Amino acid sequence: MASRMANREQLMQRDQVLVPSIPTLAIKGHLCFRCCKSAEKLSKCGACKRAVYCSKQCQVSDWKIGHKTQCKLLKEINAIEEKEAAPNRSWDLYRDSLYSKLQWLKSTQDVPPAVQDMIQAQVYCVVCHRSEANTGWSKFSACSSCLRVSTCQTCPAKNSHSKKVCKDNHNFNQLERFRIDCFELTGEATPSQPTQKPRSTYEPLATYDSWEKYYKDLSDGAIIDKIATTPSFSLLKPLAPDFESSVPERIRLHHILATDVMTMPITILAALEDSVPDLAKKTSLYLHFVGPTAREWRNIALFEELLHLLPALKSLRILCAGPNSYGLIGEDILSQEMDLKCCPDCQKAGRKRSMQSFRGFYHDFVQRAESAQPDMAVLFHSGRSQAEQSDWAPTTKALLDLETLILCTTYNEREAKEEIAELDGYGANVISRPEVNRWRGLMPTPDFLEGPEHSFFYMNHFRYIFQGRK
């Protein structure tokens, strides 16, 4: 059977599915760029000196599919770094330099996400913080355990990174590999694990302090108990060495990956519990998703979890509004409200859910006659605090004028603090200030350009809630 990873772009376009991004271990030179498999010998692209391949077939295929364009962009970065005077420097200086080069490249032309990943995750010396291009493409040595930390020929490899960093990197490698395995087997980059049957009684999320307890006690714990025979089921313990052949361990990893998408409905439910009195008695819920991405669109069915965990709820309506709203052509277009199929149990209980889409800016939508006040507006990872803050300003002001509950999430604490500082300047009524989200995703993603060295971020890592102005 043909490798799904080797044909990921075709699958994404044909089947409209999310596919795994190129693994960081490939960018670090340990997996083939096309099929993402390991091999005893990997050959480098002679032009960009970054992409590696297990065979001539994979190299030719990758060139036709995308590397021809990628190679040109990577060579532009290489040319800058080869001339760059980069003596021994700190992580902050290296990170800021790399960020500046990436921003320059993006300002001159369209840079595909894969190329951005290749640049920010590039091999560099963890001691002197020089890239391979900075050293004239001298040979670098990777840590034999985690493979993600490297040193150049002139720097000592011993004690170059802590045992914790090595362990965290090793665990991430295993999770990344499991995600690719999952995609190869099922065609899903991120599996989901929603509650199979609606609850008959309301149980507040607040009584469960972890995903582990959510899965075992609130959701479908019987499934876990039946398959994972070990009583020490834990989503946070280190990965077992035999995870590839252990059924209980693969079930555990499946649940870890599932939190990457399950975090969306559960983060919303937790915010509603914190902000809406008598939520358990509520019979209808109307949500606005502001600036949704493919992650929300392609997982829209998961929001039925709100119907499953709120027994009194009979109607769930979702409106997605943003310039890139899916399925619409043109600007300022509002789709018809579409009924979405519910599970058999919800259908028997008379529950309904629907979705509507607006292609355009949210601040324009709320001015339309068809606009109705939502129970909550949700912004997952809007990026308002970064270069797009001025672009978001009209929508930010519209959200404040709306005087409804607004839930926002960010990848890291810095983003959350910058966003809340902007809202404080507008006199926002902040109900819940930035805090680590208990229901963040558990799948780590390396933070190459914003956090401390060797750090990771998580989906919906931080959250805050505001409502109108003071």
Coordinates of C-alpha atoms in Angstrom, one line a residue, residues 85-384:
A85 CA 29.4 36.8 11.2
A86 CA 28.0 34.5 14.0
P87 CA 30.6 33.9 16.8
N88 CA 29.6 32.3 20.0
R89 CA 26.2 33.8 20.9
S90 CA 23.2 33.3 23.2
W91 CA 20.0 31.4 22.4
D92 CA 18.1 34.8 22.4
L93 CA 20.4 36.3 19.8
Y94 CA 20.3 33.2 17.6
R95 CA 16.5 33.1 17.9
D96 CA 16.0 36.8 17.2
S97 CA 18.3 36.6 14.2
L98 CA 16.5 33.6 12.8
Y99 CA 13.1 35.3 13.4
S100 CA 14.3 38.5 11.5
K101 CA 15.5 36.5 8.5
L102 CA 12.2 34.6 8.4
Q103 CA 10.2 37.8 8.6
W104 CA 12.3 39.3 5.8
L105 CA 11.7 36.3 3.6
K106 CA 7.9 36.4 4.2
S107 CA 7.9 40.1 3.4
T108 CA 9.4 39.5 -0.1
Q109 CA 7.4 36.5 -1.2
D110 CA 4.9 33.8 -0.2
V111 CA 6.6 31.3 2.1
P112 CA 4.8 28.0 2.5
P113 CA 4.4 26.7 6.1
A114 CA 6.7 23.7 5.4
V115 CA 9.5 26.1 4.5
Q116 CA 8.9 28.1 7.7
D117 CA 9.2 24.9 9.7
M118 CA 12.4 23.9 7.9
I119 CA 14.0 27.3 8.8
Q120 CA 12.9 27.6 12.4
A121 CA 13.7 24.0 13.2
Q122 CA 17.0 23.9 11.4
V123 CA 20.0 22.1 12.8
Y124 CA 22.2 24.5 15.0
C125 CA 24.9 24.0 17.6
V126 CA 23.4 24.1 21.1
V127 CA 26.6 25.5 22.6
C128 CA 27.7 28.4 20.2
H129 CA 24.3 28.7 18.5
R130 CA 25.6 28.7 15.0
S131 CA 23.7 27.0 12.2
E132 CA 25.3 24.6 9.7
A133 CA 25.4 27.4 7.1
N134 CA 27.1 29.7 9.7
T135 CA 30.0 27.2 10.0
G136 CA 30.4 26.7 6.3
W137 CA 28.4 23.4 6.4
S138 CA 30.8 21.6 8.7
K139 CA 29.7 18.3 10.1
F140 CA 27.4 18.5 13.2
S141 CA 27.0 15.7 15.8
A142 CA 23.5 14.9 17.1
C143 CA 22.7 13.5 20.5
S144 CA 22.5 9.8 20.1
S145 CA 19.5 9.6 22.5
C146 CA 17.2 12.5 21.6
L147 CA 18.6 13.2 18.1
R148 CA 17.2 16.8 18.3
V149 CA 20.2 18.5 20.0
S150 CA 23.4 19.0 18.0
T151 CA 26.9 20.4 18.4
C152 CA 29.4 21.7 15.9
Q153 CA 32.9 20.3 15.5
T154 CA 34.5 23.0 17.7
C155 CA 32.1 22.7 20.7
P156 CA 32.0 19.9 23.3
A157 CA 29.0 17.6 23.0
K158 CA 29.3 16.4 26.6
N159 CA 26.8 18.1 29.0
S160 CA 25.4 20.2 26.1
H161 CA 21.9 19.7 27.4
S162 CA 20.2 18.5 30.6
K163 CA 18.8 15.0 31.1
K164 CA 15.3 16.6 31.3
V165 CA 15.7 18.2 27.9
C166 CA 16.9 15.0 26.5
K167 CA 14.0 13.1 28.0
D168 CA 11.4 15.6 26.9
N169 CA 12.8 15.5 23.3
H170 CA 12.8 11.7 23.3
N171 CA 9.2 11.6 24.4
F172 CA 8.2 14.2 21.8
N173 CA 10.0 12.1 19.1
Q174 CA 7.9 9.1 20.1
L175 CA 4.6 11.0 20.0
E176 CA 5.5 12.5 16.7
R177 CA 6.3 9.1 15.3
F178 CA 3.0 7.7 16.7
R179 CA 1.1 10.5 15.0
I180 CA 2.6 9.5 11.7
D181 CA 1.8 5.9 12.4
C182 CA -1.7 6.9 13.2
F183 CA -2.0 8.8 9.9
E184 CA -0.6 5.9 7.9
L185 CA -3.1 3.5 9.5
T186 CA -6.3 5.6 9.7
G187 CA -5.8 8.6 7.5
E188 CA -6.2 10.9 10.5
A189 CA -3.4 13.2 11.6
T190 CA -5.1 13.7 15.0
P191 CA -7.6 11.1 16.2
S192 CA -10.6 12.2 18.3
Q193 CA -12.1 10.5 21.3
P194 CA -15.5 12.1 22.0
T195 CA -18.0 10.7 24.5
Q196 CA -19.9 8.0 22.7
K197 CA -23.2 8.4 24.5
P198 CA -24.9 11.5 25.9
R199 CA -24.8 11.8 29.7
S200 CA -28.2 11.4 31.5
T201 CA -27.1 13.6 34.4
Y202 CA -25.0 16.8 34.4
E203 CA -21.6 16.4 36.0
P204 CA -19.5 19.6 36.1
L205 CA -16.1 19.5 34.6
A206 CA -14.8 21.3 37.7
T207 CA -15.0 18.1 39.6
Y208 CA -12.4 16.5 37.3
D209 CA -8.9 17.9 37.4
S210 CA -7.3 16.2 34.5
W211 CA -7.8 14.7 31.1
E212 CA -7.1 11.3 32.7
K213 CA -10.1 11.6 35.0
Y214 CA -12.2 13.1 32.2
Y215 CA -11.6 10.0 30.0
K216 CA -12.0 7.5 32.7
D217 CA -14.7 8.9 34.9
L218 CA -16.8 11.4 32.8
S219 CA -16.4 10.1 29.3
D220 CA -16.1 6.5 28.3
G221 CA -13.8 5.0 30.9
A222 CA -15.2 1.5 30.3
I223 CA -13.4 1.6 26.9
I224 CA -10.1 2.3 28.5
D225 CA -10.6 -0.2 31.3
K226 CA -11.5 -2.9 28.8
I227 CA -8.5 -2.4 26.6
A228 CA -5.7 -1.0 28.8
T229 CA -5.3 -3.7 31.3
T230 CA -2.8 -1.9 33.4
P231 CA -4.3 -0.1 36.5
S232 CA -1.7 2.6 36.3
F233 CA -3.2 4.2 33.2
S234 CA -1.8 7.8 33.1
L235 CA -1.6 10.3 30.3
L236 CA 1.4 12.1 31.8
K237 CA 3.8 9.2 32.6
P238 CA 6.9 8.7 30.3
L239 CA 6.3 6.7 27.2
A240 CA 7.1 3.0 27.4
P241 CA 10.1 1.7 25.4
D242 CA 7.8 -0.9 23.8
F243 CA 5.1 1.6 22.8
E244 CA 5.0 0.4 19.2
S245 CA 4.1 -3.2 20.1
S246 CA 2.1 -2.6 23.4
V247 CA -1.7 -2.3 22.8
P248 CA -2.3 -0.5 26.2
E249 CA 0.5 1.9 25.5
R250 CA -0.9 2.7 22.0
I251 CA -4.4 3.3 23.5
R252 CA -2.8 5.7 25.9
L253 CA -1.0 7.6 23.1
H254 CA -4.2 7.7 21.1
H255 CA -5.9 9.5 24.0
I256 CA -3.0 11.9 24.3
L257 CA -3.2 12.9 20.6
A258 CA -7.0 13.1 20.9
T259 CA -6.7 16.0 23.4
D260 CA -5.2 18.1 20.6
V261 CA -8.7 18.5 19.1
M262 CA -10.9 17.6 22.1
T263 CA -9.4 20.6 23.9
M264 CA -11.7 22.8 21.8
P265 CA -15.2 21.7 23.0
I266 CA -13.9 21.0 26.5
T267 CA -12.2 24.4 26.9
I268 CA -15.5 26.0 25.8
L269 CA -17.5 23.9 28.3
A270 CA -15.1 24.8 31.1
A271 CA -15.4 28.5 30.3
L272 CA -19.2 28.3 30.2
E273 CA -19.2 26.6 33.6
D274 CA -17.1 29.4 35.0
S275 CA -19.2 32.2 33.5
V276 CA -22.8 31.1 33.0
P277 CA -25.1 30.7 36.0
D278 CA -27.5 27.7 35.8
L279 CA -25.6 26.3 32.8
A280 CA -27.0 22.8 33.7
K281 CA -30.6 24.1 33.0
K282 CA -29.7 25.8 29.7
T283 CA -31.7 24.3 26.7
S284 CA -30.0 26.2 23.8
L285 CA -26.5 27.4 23.1
Y286 CA -25.4 29.8 20.4
L287 CA -21.6 30.1 19.8
H288 CA -19.6 32.4 17.5
F289 CA -16.2 31.2 16.3
V290 CA -14.2 34.2 15.3
G291 CA -11.4 33.8 12.7
P292 CA -11.7 29.9 12.6
T293 CA -9.0 27.9 10.9
A294 CA -9.1 24.5 9.3
R295 CA -8.7 22.9 12.7
E296 CA -12.2 24.1 13.8
W297 CA -13.8 23.5 10.4
R298 CA -12.6 19.9 10.0
N299 CA -13.5 19.0 13.6
I300 CA -16.9 20.7 13.7
A301 CA -18.6 17.3 14.5
L302 CA -16.7 17.2 17.8
F303 CA -18.7 20.1 19.2
E304 CA -21.6 17.7 19.7
E305 CA -19.6 16.8 22.9
L306 CA -21.4 19.9 24.3
L307 CA -24.8 18.2 23.7
H308 CA -23.4 15.0 25.2
L309 CA -22.2 16.6 28.4
L310 CA -25.1 19.1 29.0
P311 CA -28.2 16.8 29.2
A312 CA -30.7 19.7 29.3
L313 CA -29.3 21.2 26.1
K314 CA -31.6 20.7 23.1
S315 CA -30.1 23.1 20.5
L316 CA -26.5 23.9 19.6
R317 CA -25.9 26.6 16.9
I318 CA -22.5 27.6 15.7
L319 CA -21.6 30.5 13.5
C320 CA -18.1 30.7 12.0
A321 CA -17.0 34.1 10.9
G322 CA -13.7 35.1 9.3
P323 CA -12.0 36.1 6.1
N324 CA -11.0 32.5 5.3
S325 CA -14.3 30.9 6.2
Y326 CA -14.6 27.5 4.5
G327 CA -16.9 26.8 1.6
L328 CA -17.7 30.3 0.5
I329 CA -16.4 32.3 -2.5
G330 CA -16.3 36.1 -2.3
E331 CA -16.5 38.6 0.5
D332 CA -19.2 39.5 3.0
I333 CA -21.2 36.4 2.2
L334 CA -23.5 34.7 4.8
S335 CA -24.4 31.1 4.2
Q336 CA -27.7 29.5 5.0
E337 CA -27.9 27.9 8.4
M338 CA -27.3 24.1 7.9
D339 CA -28.6 21.4 10.1
L340 CA -25.8 18.9 11.1
K341 CA -26.5 15.3 11.8
C342 CA -26.6 14.3 15.5
C343 CA -25.8 10.9 16.9
P344 CA -28.8 8.4 17.2
D345 CA -29.1 9.0 20.9
C346 CA -29.3 12.8 20.5
Q347 CA -31.8 12.4 17.7
K348 CA -34.0 10.3 19.9
A349 CA -33.8 13.0 22.6
G350 CA -34.9 15.7 20.1
R351 CA -31.5 17.5 20.1
K352 CA -30.4 19.5 17.1
R353 CA -27.3 21.3 16.0
S354 CA -26.6 23.6 13.1
M355 CA -23.8 25.6 11.5
Q356 CA -23.6 28.9 9.6
S357 CA -20.7 30.6 7.9
F358 CA -19.8 34.2 7.2
R359 CA -16.9 35.0 4.9
G360 CA -15.6 38.4 5.9
F361 CA -14.5 40.3 9.0
Y362 CA -16.4 39.6 12.2
H363 CA -16.8 43.4 12.9
D364 CA -18.6 43.6 9.6
F365 CA -20.8 40.6 10.4
V366 CA -22.1 42.0 13.8
Q367 CA -23.3 45.1 11.9
R368 CA -25.6 43.0 9.7
A369 CA -29.3 42.8 10.5
E370 CA -29.1 39.0 10.6
S371 CA -26.6 39.1 13.4
A372 CA -27.9 37.9 16.8
Q373 CA -26.2 38.0 20.2
P374 CA -24.3 34.8 20.9
D375 CA -24.0 33.2 24.3
M376 CA -20.2 33.2 23.8
A377 CA -17.8 34.2 21.1
V378 CA -14.6 32.0 20.9
L379 CA -11.2 33.0 19.6
F380 CA -8.8 30.0 19.4
H381 CA -5.2 31.2 19.0
S382 CA -6.1 34.5 17.2
G383 CA -2.5 35.9 17.2
R384 CA -3.9 39.3 18.1

